[in-house]
mmCIF file of C-alpha atoms in Angstrom:
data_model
loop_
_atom_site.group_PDB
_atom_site.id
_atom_site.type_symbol
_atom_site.label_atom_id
_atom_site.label_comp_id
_atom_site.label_asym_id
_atom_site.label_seq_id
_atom_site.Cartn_x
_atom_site.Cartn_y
_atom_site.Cartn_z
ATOM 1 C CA UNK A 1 0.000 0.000 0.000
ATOM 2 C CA UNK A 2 1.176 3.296 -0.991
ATOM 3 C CA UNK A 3 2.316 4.916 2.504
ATOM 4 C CA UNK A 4 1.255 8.358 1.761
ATOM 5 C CA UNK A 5 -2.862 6.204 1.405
ATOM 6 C CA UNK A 6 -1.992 5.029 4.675
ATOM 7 C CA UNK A 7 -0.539 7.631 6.334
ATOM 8 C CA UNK A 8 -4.504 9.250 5.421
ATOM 9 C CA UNK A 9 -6.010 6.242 6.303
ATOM 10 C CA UNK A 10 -4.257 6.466 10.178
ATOM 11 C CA UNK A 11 -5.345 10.376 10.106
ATOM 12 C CA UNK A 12 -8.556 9.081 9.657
ATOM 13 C CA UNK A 13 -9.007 6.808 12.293
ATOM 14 C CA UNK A 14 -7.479 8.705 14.705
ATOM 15 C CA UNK A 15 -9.851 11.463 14.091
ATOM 16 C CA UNK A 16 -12.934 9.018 14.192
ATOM 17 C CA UNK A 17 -11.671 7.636 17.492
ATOM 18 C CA UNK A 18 -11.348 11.200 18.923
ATOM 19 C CA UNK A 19 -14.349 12.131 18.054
ATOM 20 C CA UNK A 20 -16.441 8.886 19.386
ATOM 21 C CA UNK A 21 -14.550 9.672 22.595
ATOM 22 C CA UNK A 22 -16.354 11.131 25.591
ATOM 23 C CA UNK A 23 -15.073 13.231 28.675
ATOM 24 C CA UNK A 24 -16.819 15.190 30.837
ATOM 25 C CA UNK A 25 -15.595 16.920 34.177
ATOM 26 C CA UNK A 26 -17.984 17.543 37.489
ATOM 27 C CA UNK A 27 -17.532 19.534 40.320
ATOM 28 C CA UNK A 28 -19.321 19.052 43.684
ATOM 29 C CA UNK A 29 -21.123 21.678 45.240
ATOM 30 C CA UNK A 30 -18.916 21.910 48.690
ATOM 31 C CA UNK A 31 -16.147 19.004 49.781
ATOM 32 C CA UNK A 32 -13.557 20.092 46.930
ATOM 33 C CA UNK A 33 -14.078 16.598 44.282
ATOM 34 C CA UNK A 34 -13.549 16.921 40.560
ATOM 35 C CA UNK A 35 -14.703 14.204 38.580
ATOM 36 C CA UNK A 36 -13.180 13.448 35.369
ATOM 37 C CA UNK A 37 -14.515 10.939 32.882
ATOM 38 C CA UNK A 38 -13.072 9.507 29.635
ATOM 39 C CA UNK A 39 -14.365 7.051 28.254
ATOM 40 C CA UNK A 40 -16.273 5.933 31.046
ATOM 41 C CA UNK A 41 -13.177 5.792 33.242
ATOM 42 C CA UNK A 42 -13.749 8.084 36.172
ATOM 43 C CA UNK A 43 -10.854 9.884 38.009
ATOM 44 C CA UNK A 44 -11.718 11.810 41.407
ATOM 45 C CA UNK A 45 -9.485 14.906 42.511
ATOM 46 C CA UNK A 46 -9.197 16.307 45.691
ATOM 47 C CA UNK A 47 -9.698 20.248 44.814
ATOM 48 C CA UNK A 48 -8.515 23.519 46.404
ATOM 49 C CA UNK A 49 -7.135 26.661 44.844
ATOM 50 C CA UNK A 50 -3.492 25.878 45.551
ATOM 51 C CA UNK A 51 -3.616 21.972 44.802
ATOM 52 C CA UNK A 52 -4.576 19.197 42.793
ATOM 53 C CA UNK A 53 -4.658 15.343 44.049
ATOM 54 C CA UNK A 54 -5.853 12.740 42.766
ATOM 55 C CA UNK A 55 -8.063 10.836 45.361
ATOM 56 C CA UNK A 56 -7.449 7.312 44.932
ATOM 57 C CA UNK A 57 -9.739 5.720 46.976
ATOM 58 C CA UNK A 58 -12.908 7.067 45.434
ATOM 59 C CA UNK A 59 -10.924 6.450 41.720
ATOM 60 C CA UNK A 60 -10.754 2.861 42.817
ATOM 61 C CA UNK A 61 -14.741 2.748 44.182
ATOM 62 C CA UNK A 62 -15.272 4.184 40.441
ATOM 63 C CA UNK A 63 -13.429 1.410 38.882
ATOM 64 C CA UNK A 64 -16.098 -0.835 40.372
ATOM 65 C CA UNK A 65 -19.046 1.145 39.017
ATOM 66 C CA UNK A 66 -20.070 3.286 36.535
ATOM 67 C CA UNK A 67 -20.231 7.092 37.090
ATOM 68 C CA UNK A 68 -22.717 7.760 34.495
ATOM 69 C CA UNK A 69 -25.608 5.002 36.522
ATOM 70 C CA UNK A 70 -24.421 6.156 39.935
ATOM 71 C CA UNK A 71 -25.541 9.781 39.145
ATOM 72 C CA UNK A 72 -29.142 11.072 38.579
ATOM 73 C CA UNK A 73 -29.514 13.749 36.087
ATOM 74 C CA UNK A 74 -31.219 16.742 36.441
ATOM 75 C CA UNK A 75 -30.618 18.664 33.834
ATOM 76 C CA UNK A 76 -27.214 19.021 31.160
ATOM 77 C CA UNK A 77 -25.060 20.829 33.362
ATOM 78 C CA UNK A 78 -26.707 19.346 37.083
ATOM 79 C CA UNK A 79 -25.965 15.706 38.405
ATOM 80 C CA UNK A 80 -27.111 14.367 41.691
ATOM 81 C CA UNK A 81 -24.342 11.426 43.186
ATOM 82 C CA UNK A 82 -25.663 9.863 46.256
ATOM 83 C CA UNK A 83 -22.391 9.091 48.358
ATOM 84 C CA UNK A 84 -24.010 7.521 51.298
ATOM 85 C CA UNK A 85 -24.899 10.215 53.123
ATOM 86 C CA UNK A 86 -27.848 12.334 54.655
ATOM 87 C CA UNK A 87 -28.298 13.805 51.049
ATOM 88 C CA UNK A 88 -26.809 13.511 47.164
ATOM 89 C CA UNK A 89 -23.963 15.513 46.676
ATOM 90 C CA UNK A 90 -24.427 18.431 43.811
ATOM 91 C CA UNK A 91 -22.367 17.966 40.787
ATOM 92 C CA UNK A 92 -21.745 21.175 38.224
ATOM 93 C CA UNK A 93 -20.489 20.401 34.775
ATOM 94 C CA UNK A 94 -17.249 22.150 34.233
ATOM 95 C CA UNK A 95 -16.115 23.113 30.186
ATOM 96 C CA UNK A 96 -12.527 21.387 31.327
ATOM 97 C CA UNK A 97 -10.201 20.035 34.027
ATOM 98 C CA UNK A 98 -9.125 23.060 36.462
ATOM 99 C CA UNK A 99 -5.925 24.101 35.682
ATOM 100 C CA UNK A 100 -4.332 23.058 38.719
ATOM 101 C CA UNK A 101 -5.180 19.482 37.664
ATOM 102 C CA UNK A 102 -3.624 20.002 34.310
ATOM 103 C CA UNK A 103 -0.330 21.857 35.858
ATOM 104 C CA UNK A 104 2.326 19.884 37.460
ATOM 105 C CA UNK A 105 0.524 17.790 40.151
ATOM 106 C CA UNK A 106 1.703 16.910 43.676
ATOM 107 C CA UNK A 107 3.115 13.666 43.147
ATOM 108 C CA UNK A 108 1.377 11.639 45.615
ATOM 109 C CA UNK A 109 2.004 8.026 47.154
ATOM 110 C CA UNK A 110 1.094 5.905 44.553
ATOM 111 C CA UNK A 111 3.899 7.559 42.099
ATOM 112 C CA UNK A 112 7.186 5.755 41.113
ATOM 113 C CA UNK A 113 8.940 8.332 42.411
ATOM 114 C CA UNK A 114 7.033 9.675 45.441
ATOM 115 C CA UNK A 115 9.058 11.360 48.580
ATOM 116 C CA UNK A 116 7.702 11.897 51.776
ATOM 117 C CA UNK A 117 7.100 15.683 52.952
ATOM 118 C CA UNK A 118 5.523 15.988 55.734
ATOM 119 C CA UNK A 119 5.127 19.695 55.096
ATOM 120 C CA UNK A 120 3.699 19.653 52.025
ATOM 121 C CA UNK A 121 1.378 16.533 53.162
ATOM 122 C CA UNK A 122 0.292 19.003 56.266
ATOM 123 C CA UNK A 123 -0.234 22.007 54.089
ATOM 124 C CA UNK A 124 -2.517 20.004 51.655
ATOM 125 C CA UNK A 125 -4.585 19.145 55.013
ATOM 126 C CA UNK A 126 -4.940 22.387 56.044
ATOM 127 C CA UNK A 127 -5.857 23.596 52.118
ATOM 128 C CA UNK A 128 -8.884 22.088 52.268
ATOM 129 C CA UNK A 129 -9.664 21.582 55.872
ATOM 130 C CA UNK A 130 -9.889 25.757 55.065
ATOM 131 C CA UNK A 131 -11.514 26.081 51.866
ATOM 132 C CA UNK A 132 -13.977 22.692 52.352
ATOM 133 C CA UNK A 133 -14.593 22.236 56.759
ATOM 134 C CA UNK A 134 -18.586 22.674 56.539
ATOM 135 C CA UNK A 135 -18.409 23.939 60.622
ATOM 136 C CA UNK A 136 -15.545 26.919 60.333
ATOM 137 C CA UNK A 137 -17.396 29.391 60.979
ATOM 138 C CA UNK A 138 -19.698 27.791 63.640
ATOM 139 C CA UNK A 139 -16.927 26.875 65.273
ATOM 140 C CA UNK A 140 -14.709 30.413 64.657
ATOM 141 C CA UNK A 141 -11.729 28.584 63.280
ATOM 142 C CA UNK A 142 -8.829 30.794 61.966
ATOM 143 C CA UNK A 143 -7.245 28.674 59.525
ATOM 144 C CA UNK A 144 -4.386 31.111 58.941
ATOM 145 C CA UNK A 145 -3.660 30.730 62.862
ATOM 146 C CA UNK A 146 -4.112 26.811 62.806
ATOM 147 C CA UNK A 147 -1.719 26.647 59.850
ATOM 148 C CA UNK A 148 1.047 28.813 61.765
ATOM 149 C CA UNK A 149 0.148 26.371 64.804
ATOM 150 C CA UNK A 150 0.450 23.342 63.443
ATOM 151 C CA UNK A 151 3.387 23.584 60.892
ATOM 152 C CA UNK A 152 5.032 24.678 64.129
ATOM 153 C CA UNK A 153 5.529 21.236 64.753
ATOM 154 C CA UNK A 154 6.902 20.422 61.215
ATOM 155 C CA UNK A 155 10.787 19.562 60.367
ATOM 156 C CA UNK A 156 12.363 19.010 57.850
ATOM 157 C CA UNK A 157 13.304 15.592 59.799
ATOM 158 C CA UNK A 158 9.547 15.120 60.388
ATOM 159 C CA UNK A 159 9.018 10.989 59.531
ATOM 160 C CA UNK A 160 5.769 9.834 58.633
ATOM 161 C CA UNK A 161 4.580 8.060 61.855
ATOM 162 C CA UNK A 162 5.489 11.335 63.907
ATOM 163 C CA UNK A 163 3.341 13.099 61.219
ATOM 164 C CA UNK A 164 0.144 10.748 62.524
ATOM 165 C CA UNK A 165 0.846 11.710 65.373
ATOM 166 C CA UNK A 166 0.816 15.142 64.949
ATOM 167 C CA UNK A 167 -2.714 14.956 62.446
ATOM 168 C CA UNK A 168 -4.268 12.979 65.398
ATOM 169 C CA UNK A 169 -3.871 15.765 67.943
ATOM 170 C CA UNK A 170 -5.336 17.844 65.467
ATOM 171 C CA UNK A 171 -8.323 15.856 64.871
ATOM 172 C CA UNK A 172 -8.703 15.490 68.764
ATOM 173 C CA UNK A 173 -8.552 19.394 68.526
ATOM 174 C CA UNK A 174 -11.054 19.319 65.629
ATOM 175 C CA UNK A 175 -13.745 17.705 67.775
ATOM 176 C CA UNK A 176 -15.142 16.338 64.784
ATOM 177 C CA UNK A 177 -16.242 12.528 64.158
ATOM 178 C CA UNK A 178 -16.383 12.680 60.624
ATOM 179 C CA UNK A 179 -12.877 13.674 60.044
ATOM 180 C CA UNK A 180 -10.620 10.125 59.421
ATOM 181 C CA UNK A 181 -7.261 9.625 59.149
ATOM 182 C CA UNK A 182 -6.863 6.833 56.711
ATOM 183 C CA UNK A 183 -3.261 5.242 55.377
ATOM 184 C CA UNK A 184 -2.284 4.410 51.551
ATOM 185 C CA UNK A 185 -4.144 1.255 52.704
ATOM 186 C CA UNK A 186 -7.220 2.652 54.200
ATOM 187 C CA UNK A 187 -6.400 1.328 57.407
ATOM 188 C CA UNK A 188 -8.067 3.702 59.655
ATOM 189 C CA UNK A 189 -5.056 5.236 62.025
ATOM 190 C CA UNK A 190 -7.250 8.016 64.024
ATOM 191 C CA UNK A 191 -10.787 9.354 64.460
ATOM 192 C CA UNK A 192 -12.018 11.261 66.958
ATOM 193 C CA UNK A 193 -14.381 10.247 69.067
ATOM 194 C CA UNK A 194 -16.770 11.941 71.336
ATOM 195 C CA UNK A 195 -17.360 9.023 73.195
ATOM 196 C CA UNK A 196 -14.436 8.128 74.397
ATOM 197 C CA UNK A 197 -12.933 11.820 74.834
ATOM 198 C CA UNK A 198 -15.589 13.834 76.055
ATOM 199 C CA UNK A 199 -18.924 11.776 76.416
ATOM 200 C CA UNK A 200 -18.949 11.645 80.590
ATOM 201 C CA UNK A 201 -17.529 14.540 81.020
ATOM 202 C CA UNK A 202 -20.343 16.719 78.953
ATOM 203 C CA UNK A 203 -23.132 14.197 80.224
ATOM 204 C CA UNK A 204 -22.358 15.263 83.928
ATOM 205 C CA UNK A 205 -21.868 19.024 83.029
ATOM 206 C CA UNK A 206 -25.695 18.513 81.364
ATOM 207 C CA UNK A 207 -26.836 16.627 84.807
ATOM 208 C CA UNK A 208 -26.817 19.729 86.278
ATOM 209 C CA UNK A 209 -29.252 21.586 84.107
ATOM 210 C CA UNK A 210 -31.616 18.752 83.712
ATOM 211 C CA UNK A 211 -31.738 17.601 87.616
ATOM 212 C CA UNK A 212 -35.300 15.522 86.887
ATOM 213 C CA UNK A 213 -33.529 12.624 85.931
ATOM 214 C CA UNK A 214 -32.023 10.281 88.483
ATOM 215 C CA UNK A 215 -29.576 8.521 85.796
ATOM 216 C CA UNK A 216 -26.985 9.470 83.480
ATOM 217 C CA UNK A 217 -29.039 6.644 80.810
ATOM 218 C CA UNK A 218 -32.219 8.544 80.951
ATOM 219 C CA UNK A 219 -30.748 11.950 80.447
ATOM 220 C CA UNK A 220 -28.644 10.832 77.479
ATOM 221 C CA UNK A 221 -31.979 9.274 75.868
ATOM 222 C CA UNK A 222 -33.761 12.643 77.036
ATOM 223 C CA UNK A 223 -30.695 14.312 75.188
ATOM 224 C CA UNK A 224 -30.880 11.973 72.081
ATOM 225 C CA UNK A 225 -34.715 12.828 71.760
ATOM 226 C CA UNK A 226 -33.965 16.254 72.029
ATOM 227 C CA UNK A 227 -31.293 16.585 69.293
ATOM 228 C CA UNK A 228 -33.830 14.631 67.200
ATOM 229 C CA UNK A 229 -36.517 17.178 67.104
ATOM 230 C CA UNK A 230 -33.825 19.846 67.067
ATOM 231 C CA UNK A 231 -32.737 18.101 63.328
ATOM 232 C CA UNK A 232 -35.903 17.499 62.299
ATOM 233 C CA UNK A 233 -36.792 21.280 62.651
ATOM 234 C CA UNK A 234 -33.096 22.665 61.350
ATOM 235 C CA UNK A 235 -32.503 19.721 58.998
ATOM 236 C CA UNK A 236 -33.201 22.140 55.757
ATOM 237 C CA UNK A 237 -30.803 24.251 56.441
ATOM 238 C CA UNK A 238 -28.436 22.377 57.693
ATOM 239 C CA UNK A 239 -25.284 21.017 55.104
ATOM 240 C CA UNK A 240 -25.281 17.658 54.783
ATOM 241 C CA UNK A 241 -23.137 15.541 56.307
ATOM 242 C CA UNK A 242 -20.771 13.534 54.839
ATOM 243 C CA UNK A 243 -16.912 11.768 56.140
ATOM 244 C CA UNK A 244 -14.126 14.192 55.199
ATOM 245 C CA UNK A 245 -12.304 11.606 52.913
ATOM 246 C CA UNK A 246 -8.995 13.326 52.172
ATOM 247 C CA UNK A 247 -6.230 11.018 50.287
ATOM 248 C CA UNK A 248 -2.945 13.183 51.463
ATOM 249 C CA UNK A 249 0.460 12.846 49.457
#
């Protein structure tokens, strides 16, 4: 065959193929994740204005489903992804990738040719523990102040198990029970509890306001009844809420 009819004939095809192609990028309203899609292969990003990671562990919980049946459409731009929680996450459809995910990425843990950093893995925490933590302003957080506190800590010696360490007095700062820590192999390594940190302690400080009942059982499932009609009336306008799942470098 002559090669110049070939050399068309490869144009051709290639075109063809790019053209039956699909991709399509989603944002979530709130929580930071990008979704891109080619060709029915889903990638999820971790999103904040300085960074872009890839989050692997909801890239591998798309390689078991389809992104397309997992998500209810509402209109061409609007998807609805149900991730377990109270309510579907919002998805927006973007024109392209952000361009922090199409910039140099931080090279995270699954790379060939990853280093640890513990300051970079600390400042990626506090990116989008600032830009994405539902409670901040409930709970008057100055990020800018927690950064300067917590990097305190940081050397350039730092290893990765006093790093944990370090992340797990911040979640016990946090207060939070939705906020994991999670290894490369999900193996959960700290979560706060308010159980076991604070439960007694805030049960007796409430035994003094509520003095009708003679044990600490019925005033936690007077308390529990309470919070219940409390949700039911605020539950509108509250955000939903869903485990911060944040894959660090």
């Amino acid at each position: 065959m002559n090669k110049g009819v070939l050399l068309f004939l490869l144009t051709v095809l290639c075109t063809i193929n790019s053209a039956n192609s699909t991709e399509t990028t989603w944002k979530t309203q709130g929580y930071g994740y990008v979704f891109h899609t080619v060709d029915n292969k889903t990638t999820a990003f971790d999103l904040t204005t300085k960074h872009c990671l890839e989050n692997h562990f909801i890239t591998d919980e798309f390689e078991q489903i389809s992104f397309i049946e997992e998500t209810k459409k509402v209109n061409k731009d609007t998807r609805l992804l149900n991730f377990g929680g109270l309510f579907p996450l919002k998805l927006t459809k973007l024109d392209s990738l952000p361009a922090q995910c199409q910039s140099e990425k931080i090279v995270s843990i699954k790379d060939k040719n990853y280093e640890f950093n513990a300051s970079i893995v600390l400042d990626v925490l506090m990116n989008n523990f600032e830009e994405h933590y539902a409670f901040s302003k409930d709970k008057n957080i100055n990020w800018v102040e927690q950064r300067k506190l917590w990097q305190k800590r940081i050397t350039s010696k730092t290893t990765q198990d006093e790093l944990f360490s370090i992340i797990d007095d911040f979640l016990k700062e946090l207060r939070d029970g939705h906020a994991i820590l999670l290894n490369q192999d999900l193996d959960r390594l700290s979560h706060y509890s308010p159980r076991k940190w604070s439960f007694w302690d805030e049960l007796k400080a409430h035994s003094e306001n509520y003095p009708e009942y003679s044990t600490y059982w019925e005033l936690h499932t007077a308390l529990i009844e309470k919070s219940q009609e409390t949700l039911k009336i605020t539950l509108i306008k509250t955000i939903p809420l869903f485990n911060i799942t944040i894959i660090l470098p």
